[in-house]
Tab-separated table of C-alpha atoms in Angstrom:
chain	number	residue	atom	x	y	z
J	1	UNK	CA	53.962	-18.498	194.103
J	2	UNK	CA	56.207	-19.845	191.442
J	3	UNK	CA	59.865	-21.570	192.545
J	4	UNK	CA	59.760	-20.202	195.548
J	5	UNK	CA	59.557	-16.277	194.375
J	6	UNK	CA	56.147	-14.267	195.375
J	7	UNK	CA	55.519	-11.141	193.761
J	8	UNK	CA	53.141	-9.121	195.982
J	9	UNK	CA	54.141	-5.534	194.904
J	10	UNK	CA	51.625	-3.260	194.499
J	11	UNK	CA	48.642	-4.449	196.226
J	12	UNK	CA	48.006	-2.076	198.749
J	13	UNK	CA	48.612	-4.436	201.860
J	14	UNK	CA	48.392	-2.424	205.357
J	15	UNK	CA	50.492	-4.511	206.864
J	16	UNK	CA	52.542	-7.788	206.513
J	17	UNK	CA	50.855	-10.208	205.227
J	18	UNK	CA	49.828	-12.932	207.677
J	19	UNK	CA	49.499	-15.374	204.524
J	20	UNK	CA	53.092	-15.343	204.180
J	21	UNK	CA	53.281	-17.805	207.233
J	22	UNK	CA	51.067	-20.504	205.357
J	23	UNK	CA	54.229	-21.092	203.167
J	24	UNK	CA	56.956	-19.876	205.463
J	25	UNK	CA	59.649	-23.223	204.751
J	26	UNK	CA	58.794	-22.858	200.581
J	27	UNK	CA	59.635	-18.731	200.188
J	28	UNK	CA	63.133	-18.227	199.272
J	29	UNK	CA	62.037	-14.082	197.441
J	30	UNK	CA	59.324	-12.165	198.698
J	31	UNK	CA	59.043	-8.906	196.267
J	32	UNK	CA	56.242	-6.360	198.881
J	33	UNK	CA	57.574	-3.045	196.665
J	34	UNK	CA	54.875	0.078	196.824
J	35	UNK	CA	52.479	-0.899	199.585
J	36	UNK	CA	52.055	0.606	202.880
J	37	UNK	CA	53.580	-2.038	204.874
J	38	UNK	CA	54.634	0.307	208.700
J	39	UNK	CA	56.599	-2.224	210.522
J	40	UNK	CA	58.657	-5.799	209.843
J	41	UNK	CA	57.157	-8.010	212.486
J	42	UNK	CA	58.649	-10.543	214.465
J	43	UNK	CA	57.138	-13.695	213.237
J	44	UNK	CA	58.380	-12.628	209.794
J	45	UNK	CA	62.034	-13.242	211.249
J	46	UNK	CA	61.775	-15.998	213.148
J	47	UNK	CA	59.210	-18.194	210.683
J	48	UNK	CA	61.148	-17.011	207.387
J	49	UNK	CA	63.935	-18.176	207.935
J	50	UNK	CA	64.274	-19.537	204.494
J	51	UNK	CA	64.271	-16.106	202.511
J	52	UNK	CA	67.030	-15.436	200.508
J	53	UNK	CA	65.886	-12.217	198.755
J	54	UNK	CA	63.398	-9.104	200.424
J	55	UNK	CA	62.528	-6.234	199.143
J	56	UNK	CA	60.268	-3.742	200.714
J	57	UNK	CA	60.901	-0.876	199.140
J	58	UNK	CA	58.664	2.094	198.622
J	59	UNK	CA	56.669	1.421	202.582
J	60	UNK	CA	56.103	2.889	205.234
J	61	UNK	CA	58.655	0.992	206.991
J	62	UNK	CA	60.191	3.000	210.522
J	63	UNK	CA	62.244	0.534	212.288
J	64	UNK	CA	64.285	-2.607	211.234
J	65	UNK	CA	64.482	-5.067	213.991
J	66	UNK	CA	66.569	-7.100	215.909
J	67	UNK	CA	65.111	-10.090	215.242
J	68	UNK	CA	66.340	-9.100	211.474
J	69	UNK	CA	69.353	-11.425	212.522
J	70	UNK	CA	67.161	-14.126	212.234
J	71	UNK	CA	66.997	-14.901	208.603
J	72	UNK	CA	70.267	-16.316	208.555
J	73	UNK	CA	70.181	-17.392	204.873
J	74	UNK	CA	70.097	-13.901	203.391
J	75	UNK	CA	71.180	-12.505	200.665
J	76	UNK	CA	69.770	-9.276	199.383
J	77	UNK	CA	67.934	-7.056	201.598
J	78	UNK	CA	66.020	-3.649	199.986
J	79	UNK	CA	64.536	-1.312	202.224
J	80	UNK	CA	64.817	1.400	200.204
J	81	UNK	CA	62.355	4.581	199.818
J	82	UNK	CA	60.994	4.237	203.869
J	83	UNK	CA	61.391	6.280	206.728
J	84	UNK	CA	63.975	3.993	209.058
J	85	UNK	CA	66.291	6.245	211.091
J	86	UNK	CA	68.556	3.570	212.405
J	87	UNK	CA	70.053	0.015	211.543
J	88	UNK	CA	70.244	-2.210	214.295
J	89	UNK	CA	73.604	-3.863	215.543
J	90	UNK	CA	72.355	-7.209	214.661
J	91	UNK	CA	72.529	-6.656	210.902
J	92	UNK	CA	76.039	-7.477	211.034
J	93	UNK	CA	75.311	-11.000	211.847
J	94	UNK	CA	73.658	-11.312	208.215
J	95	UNK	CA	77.221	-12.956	207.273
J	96	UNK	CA	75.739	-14.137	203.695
J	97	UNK	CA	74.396	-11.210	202.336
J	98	UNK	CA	75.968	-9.395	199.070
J	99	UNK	CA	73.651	-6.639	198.260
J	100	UNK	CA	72.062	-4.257	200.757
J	101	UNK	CA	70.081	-0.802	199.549
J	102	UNK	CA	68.962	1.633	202.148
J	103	UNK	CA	68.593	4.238	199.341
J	104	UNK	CA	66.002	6.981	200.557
J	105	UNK	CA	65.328	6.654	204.310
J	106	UNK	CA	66.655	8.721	207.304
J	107	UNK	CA	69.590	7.086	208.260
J	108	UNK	CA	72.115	9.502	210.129
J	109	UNK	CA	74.567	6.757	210.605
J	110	UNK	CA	75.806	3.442	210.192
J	111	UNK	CA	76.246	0.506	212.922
J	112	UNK	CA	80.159	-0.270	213.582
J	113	UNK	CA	78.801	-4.062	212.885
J	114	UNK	CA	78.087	-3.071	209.414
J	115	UNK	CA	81.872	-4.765	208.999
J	116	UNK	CA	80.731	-8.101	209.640
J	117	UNK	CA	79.083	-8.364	206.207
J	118	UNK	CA	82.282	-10.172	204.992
J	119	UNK	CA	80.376	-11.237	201.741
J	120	UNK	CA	78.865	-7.782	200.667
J	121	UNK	CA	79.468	-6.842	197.480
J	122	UNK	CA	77.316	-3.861	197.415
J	123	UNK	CA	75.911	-1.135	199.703
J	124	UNK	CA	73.059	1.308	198.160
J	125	UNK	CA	72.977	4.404	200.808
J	126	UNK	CA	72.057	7.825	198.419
J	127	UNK	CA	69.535	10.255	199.728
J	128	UNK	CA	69.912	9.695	203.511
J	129	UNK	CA	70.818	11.928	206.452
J	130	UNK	CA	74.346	10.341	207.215
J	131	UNK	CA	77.323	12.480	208.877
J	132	UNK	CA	80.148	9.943	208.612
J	133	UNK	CA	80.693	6.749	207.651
J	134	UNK	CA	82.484	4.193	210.211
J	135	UNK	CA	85.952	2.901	209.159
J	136	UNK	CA	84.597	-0.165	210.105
J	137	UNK	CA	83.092	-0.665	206.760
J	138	UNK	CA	86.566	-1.095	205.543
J	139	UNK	CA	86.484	-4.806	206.846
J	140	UNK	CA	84.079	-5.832	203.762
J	141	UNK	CA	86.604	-6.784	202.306
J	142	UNK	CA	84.568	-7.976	198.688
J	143	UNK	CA	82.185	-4.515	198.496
J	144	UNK	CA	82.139	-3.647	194.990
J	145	UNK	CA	79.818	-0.704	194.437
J	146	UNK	CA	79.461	2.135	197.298
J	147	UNK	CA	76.894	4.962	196.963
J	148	UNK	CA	76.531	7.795	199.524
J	149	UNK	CA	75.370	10.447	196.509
J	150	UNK	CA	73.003	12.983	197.890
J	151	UNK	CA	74.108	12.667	202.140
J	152	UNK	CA	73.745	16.042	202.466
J	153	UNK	CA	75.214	16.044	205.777
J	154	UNK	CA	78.228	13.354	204.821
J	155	UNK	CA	81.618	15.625	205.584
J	156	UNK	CA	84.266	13.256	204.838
J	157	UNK	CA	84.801	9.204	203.848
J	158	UNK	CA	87.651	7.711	205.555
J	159	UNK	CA	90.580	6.837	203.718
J	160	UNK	CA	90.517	3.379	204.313
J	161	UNK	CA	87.504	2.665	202.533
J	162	UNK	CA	89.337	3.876	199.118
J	163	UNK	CA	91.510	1.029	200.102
J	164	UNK	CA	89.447	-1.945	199.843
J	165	UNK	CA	90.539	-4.748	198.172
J	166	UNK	CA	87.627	-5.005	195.904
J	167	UNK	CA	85.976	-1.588	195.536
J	168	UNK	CA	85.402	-0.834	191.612
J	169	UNK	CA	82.935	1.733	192.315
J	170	UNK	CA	82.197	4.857	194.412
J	171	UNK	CA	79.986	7.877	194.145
J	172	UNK	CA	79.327	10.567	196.321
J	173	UNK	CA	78.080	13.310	194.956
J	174	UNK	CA	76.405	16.430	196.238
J	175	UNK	CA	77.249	15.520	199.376
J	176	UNK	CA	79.223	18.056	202.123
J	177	UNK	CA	83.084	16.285	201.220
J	178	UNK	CA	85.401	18.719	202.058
J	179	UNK	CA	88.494	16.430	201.663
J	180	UNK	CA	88.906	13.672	199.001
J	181	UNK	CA	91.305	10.856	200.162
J	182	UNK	CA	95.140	11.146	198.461
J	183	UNK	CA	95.089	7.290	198.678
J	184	UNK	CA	93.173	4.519	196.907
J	185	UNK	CA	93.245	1.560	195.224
J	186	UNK	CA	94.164	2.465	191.305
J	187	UNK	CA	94.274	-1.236	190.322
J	188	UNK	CA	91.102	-1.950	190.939
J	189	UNK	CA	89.266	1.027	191.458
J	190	UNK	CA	87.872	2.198	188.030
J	191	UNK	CA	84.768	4.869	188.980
J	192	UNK	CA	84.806	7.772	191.206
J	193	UNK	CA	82.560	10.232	191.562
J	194	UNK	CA	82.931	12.843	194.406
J	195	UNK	CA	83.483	16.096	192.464
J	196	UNK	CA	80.268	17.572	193.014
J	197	UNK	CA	80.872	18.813	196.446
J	198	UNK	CA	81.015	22.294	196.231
J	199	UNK	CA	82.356	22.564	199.827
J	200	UNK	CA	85.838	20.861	198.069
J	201	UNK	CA	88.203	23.803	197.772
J	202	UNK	CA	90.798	20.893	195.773
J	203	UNK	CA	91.163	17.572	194.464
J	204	UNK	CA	94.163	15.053	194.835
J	205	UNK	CA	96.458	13.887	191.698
J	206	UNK	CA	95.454	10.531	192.318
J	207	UNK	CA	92.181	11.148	191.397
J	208	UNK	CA	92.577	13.636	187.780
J	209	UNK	CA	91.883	10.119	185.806
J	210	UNK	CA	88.394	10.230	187.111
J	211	UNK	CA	87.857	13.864	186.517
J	212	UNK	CA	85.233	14.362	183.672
J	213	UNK	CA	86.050	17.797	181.537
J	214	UNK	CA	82.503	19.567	183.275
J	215	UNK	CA	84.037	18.940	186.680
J	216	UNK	CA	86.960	20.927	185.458
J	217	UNK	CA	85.560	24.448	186.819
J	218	UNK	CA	85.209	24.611	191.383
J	219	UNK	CA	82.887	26.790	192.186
J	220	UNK	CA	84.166	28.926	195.262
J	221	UNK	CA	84.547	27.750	198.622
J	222	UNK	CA	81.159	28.633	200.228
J	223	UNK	CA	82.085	28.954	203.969
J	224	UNK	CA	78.334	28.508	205.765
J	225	UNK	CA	78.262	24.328	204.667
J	226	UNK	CA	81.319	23.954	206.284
J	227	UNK	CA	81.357	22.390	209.480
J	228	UNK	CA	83.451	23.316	212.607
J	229	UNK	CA	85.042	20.203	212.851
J	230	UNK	CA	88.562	18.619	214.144
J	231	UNK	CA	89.553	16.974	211.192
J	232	UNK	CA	90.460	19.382	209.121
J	233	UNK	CA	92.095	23.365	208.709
J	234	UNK	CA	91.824	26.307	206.414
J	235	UNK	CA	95.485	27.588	204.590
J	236	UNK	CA	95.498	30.461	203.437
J	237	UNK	CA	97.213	31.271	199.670
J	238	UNK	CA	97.898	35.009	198.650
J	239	UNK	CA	96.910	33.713	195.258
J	240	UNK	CA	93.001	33.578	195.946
J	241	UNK	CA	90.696	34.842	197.860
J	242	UNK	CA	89.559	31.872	199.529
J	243	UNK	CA	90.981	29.483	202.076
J	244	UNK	CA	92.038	25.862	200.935
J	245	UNK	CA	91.285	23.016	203.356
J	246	UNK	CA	93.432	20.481	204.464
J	247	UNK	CA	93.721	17.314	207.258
J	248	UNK	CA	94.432	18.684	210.090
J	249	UNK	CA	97.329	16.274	210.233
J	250	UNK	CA	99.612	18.645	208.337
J	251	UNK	CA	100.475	20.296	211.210
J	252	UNK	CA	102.681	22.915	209.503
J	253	UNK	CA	103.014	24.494	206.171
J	254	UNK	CA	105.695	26.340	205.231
J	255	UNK	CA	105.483	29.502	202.361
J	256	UNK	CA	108.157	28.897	199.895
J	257	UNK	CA	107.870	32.235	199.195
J	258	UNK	CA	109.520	32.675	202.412
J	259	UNK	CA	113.012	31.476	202.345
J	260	UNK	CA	113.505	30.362	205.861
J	261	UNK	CA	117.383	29.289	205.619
J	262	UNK	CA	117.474	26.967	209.222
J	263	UNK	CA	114.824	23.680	208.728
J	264	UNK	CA	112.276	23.499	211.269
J	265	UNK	CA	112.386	20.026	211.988
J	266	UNK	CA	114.861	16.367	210.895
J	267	UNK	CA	112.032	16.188	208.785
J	268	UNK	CA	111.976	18.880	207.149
J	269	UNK	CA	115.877	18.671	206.377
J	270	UNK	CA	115.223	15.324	204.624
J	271	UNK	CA	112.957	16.575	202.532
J	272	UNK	CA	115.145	19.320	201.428
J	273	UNK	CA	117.686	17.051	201.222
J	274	UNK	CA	115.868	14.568	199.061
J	275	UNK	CA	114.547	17.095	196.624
J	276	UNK	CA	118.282	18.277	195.456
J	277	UNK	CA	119.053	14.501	195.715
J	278	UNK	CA	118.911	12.658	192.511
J	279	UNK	CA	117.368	9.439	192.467
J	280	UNK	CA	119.876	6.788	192.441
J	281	UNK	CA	121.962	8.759	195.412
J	282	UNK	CA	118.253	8.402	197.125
J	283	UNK	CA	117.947	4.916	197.239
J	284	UNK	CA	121.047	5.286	200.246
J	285	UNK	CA	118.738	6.716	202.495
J	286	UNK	CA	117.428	3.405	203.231
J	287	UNK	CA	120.754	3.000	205.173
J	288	UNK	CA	120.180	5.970	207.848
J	289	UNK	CA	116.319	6.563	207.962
J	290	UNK	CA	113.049	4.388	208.406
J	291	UNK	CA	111.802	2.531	205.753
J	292	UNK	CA	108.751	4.264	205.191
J	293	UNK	CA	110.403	7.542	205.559
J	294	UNK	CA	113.082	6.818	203.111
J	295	UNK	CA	109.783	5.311	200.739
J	296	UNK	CA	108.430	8.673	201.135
J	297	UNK	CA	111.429	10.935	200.526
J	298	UNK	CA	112.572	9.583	197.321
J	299	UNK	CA	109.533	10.192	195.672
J	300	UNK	CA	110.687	14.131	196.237
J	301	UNK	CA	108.097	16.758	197.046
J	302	UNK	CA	105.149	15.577	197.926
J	303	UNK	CA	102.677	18.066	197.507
J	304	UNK	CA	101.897	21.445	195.730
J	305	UNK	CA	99.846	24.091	196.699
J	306	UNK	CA	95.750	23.799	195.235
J	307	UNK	CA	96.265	27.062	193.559
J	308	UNK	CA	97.458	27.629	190.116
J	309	UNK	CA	98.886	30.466	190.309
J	310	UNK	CA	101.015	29.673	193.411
J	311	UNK	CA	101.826	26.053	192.864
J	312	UNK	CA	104.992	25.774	195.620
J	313	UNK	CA	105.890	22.754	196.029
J	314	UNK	CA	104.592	21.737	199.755
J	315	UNK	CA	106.871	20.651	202.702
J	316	UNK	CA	105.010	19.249	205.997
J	317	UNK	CA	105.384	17.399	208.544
J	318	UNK	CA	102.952	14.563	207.223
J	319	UNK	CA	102.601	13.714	204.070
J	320	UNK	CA	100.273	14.938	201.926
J	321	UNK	CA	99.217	13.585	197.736
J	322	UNK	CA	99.572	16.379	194.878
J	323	UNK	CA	96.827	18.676	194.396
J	324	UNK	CA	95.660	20.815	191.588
J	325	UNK	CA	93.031	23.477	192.334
């Protein structure tokens, strides 16, 4: 041991080992990478309460306990490359911890609690079996990095999450995405990467700055990896042969092919009105609508359709960010 750190990677242990006890209060990092460790005992939670940093990656490691609440003083936790299925509830009570990596395990979801780690900077979750990602996780409000890349399973990332105050960088590729959020945080924000989802039949405006030129090209929409889920509908475009997906919250589209001469809805009549409205007369729409409508309507159309050679513009009843195909 030197400073507190032991490095006992790579040695083949079978199980925790019961010499960590001898030195329990003088351990702050405990580096067991590549052995065959199966399980995190209980003693190793309750007596090491000192431990700062843990890495166990590359075990045999199943289950993560309760007791994991335990060591209090925190800060890093990798259990990546092991088999564990599920986090427990009590990892949220790990308030100082910045950096957790769960790269490499089964994992088909996350624990609503996860949004309790108000100090977490970053969250390491590639190659995993996850199907959706809580909006709790929005609460960490300093995460930095967030990678889901290779969820195979992992159909959408709420909204929300683009939000975060701190988020600089995101990647989920070859996932399942089949919509890409038409909000985020450009000021901070800096890397995305969540074009490789062939399931993606287009990609907001708000995110063409992260586009790189071999991302350029979407494959076809390829029907069996999409889900049957409530989130989400097909449109249909004369101009290809496929469908383009949408939130399901645009609950109607209307063909400006079509000229349909009596608006459907008040909303609908704003929106017409607004987009023959030029933009200083718009700013007097704050006296006879909502804020936030008003907000919305002087910014004039607010979507076009995904294919190119169609491009309407795209009146709803919800809004809805540009897209190019």
């Amino acid at each position: 041991m030197n400073g507190g750190v032991l490095h006992w990677s790579y040695r083949d242990f079978r199980q925790m080992p019961e010499e960590l006890r001898t030195c329990s209060d003088q351990v702050q990092e405990v580096y067991l990478k590549e052995n065959f460790i199966p399980s995190i005992p209980a003693w190793f939670c309750d007596e090491m309460c000192s431990l700062k940093f843990v890495c166990l990656a590359g075990n045999l490691i199943t289950v993560v306990p309760e007791q994991i609440s335990q060591l209090k003083h925190l800060e890093s936790l990798n259990l990546s490359q092991n088999s564990i299925e599920v986090l427990p509830k009590s990892i949220g009570k790990l308030r100082n911890m910045y950096s957790l990596k769960m790269g490499e395990n089964k994992l088909t979801r996350l624990p609503k609690e996860i949004g309790d780690l108000k100090n977490l900077e970053t969250l390491e979750l590639s190659k995993n079996r996850l199907t959706e990602i809580p909006i709790e996780l929005a609460d960490c409000s300093k995460l930095k990095d967030l990678i889901l890349d290779d969820n195979y399973l992992l159909c959408r990332i709420p909204t929300k999450v683009f939000l975060m105050p701190q988020l600089n960088f995101v990647s989920a590729e070859r996932c399942n995405l089949v919509l890409l959020p038409f909000m985020l945080n450009t000021s901070i924000l800096e890397h995305v990467r969540v074009f490789n989802n062939y399931t993606l039949s287009h990609y907001p405006i708000i995110l063409e700055k992260f586009m790189q030129p071999t991302y350029d090209v979407f494959t076809a929409v390829e029907p069996k990896r999409i889900p049957n889920n409530c989130y989400y509908q097909r449109v249909s475009c004369n101009a290809v042969t496929h469908n383009l997906i949408f939130p399901i919250e645009l609950t109607n589209i209307l063909d400006r092919r079509i000229f349909h001469p009596t608006p459907n809805s008040l909303v609908e009549m704003c929106l017409r009105k607004c987009n023959s409205t030029k933009l200083i007369d718009a700013v007097r729409l704050n006296n006879w609508l909502p804020l936030g409508l008003s907000r919305m309507l002087r910014n004039g159309p607010l979507a076009i359709c995904g294919s190119v050679p169609c491009s309407k513009a795209v009146f709803g009843e919800c809004f809805l960010g540009l897209v190019k195909r």
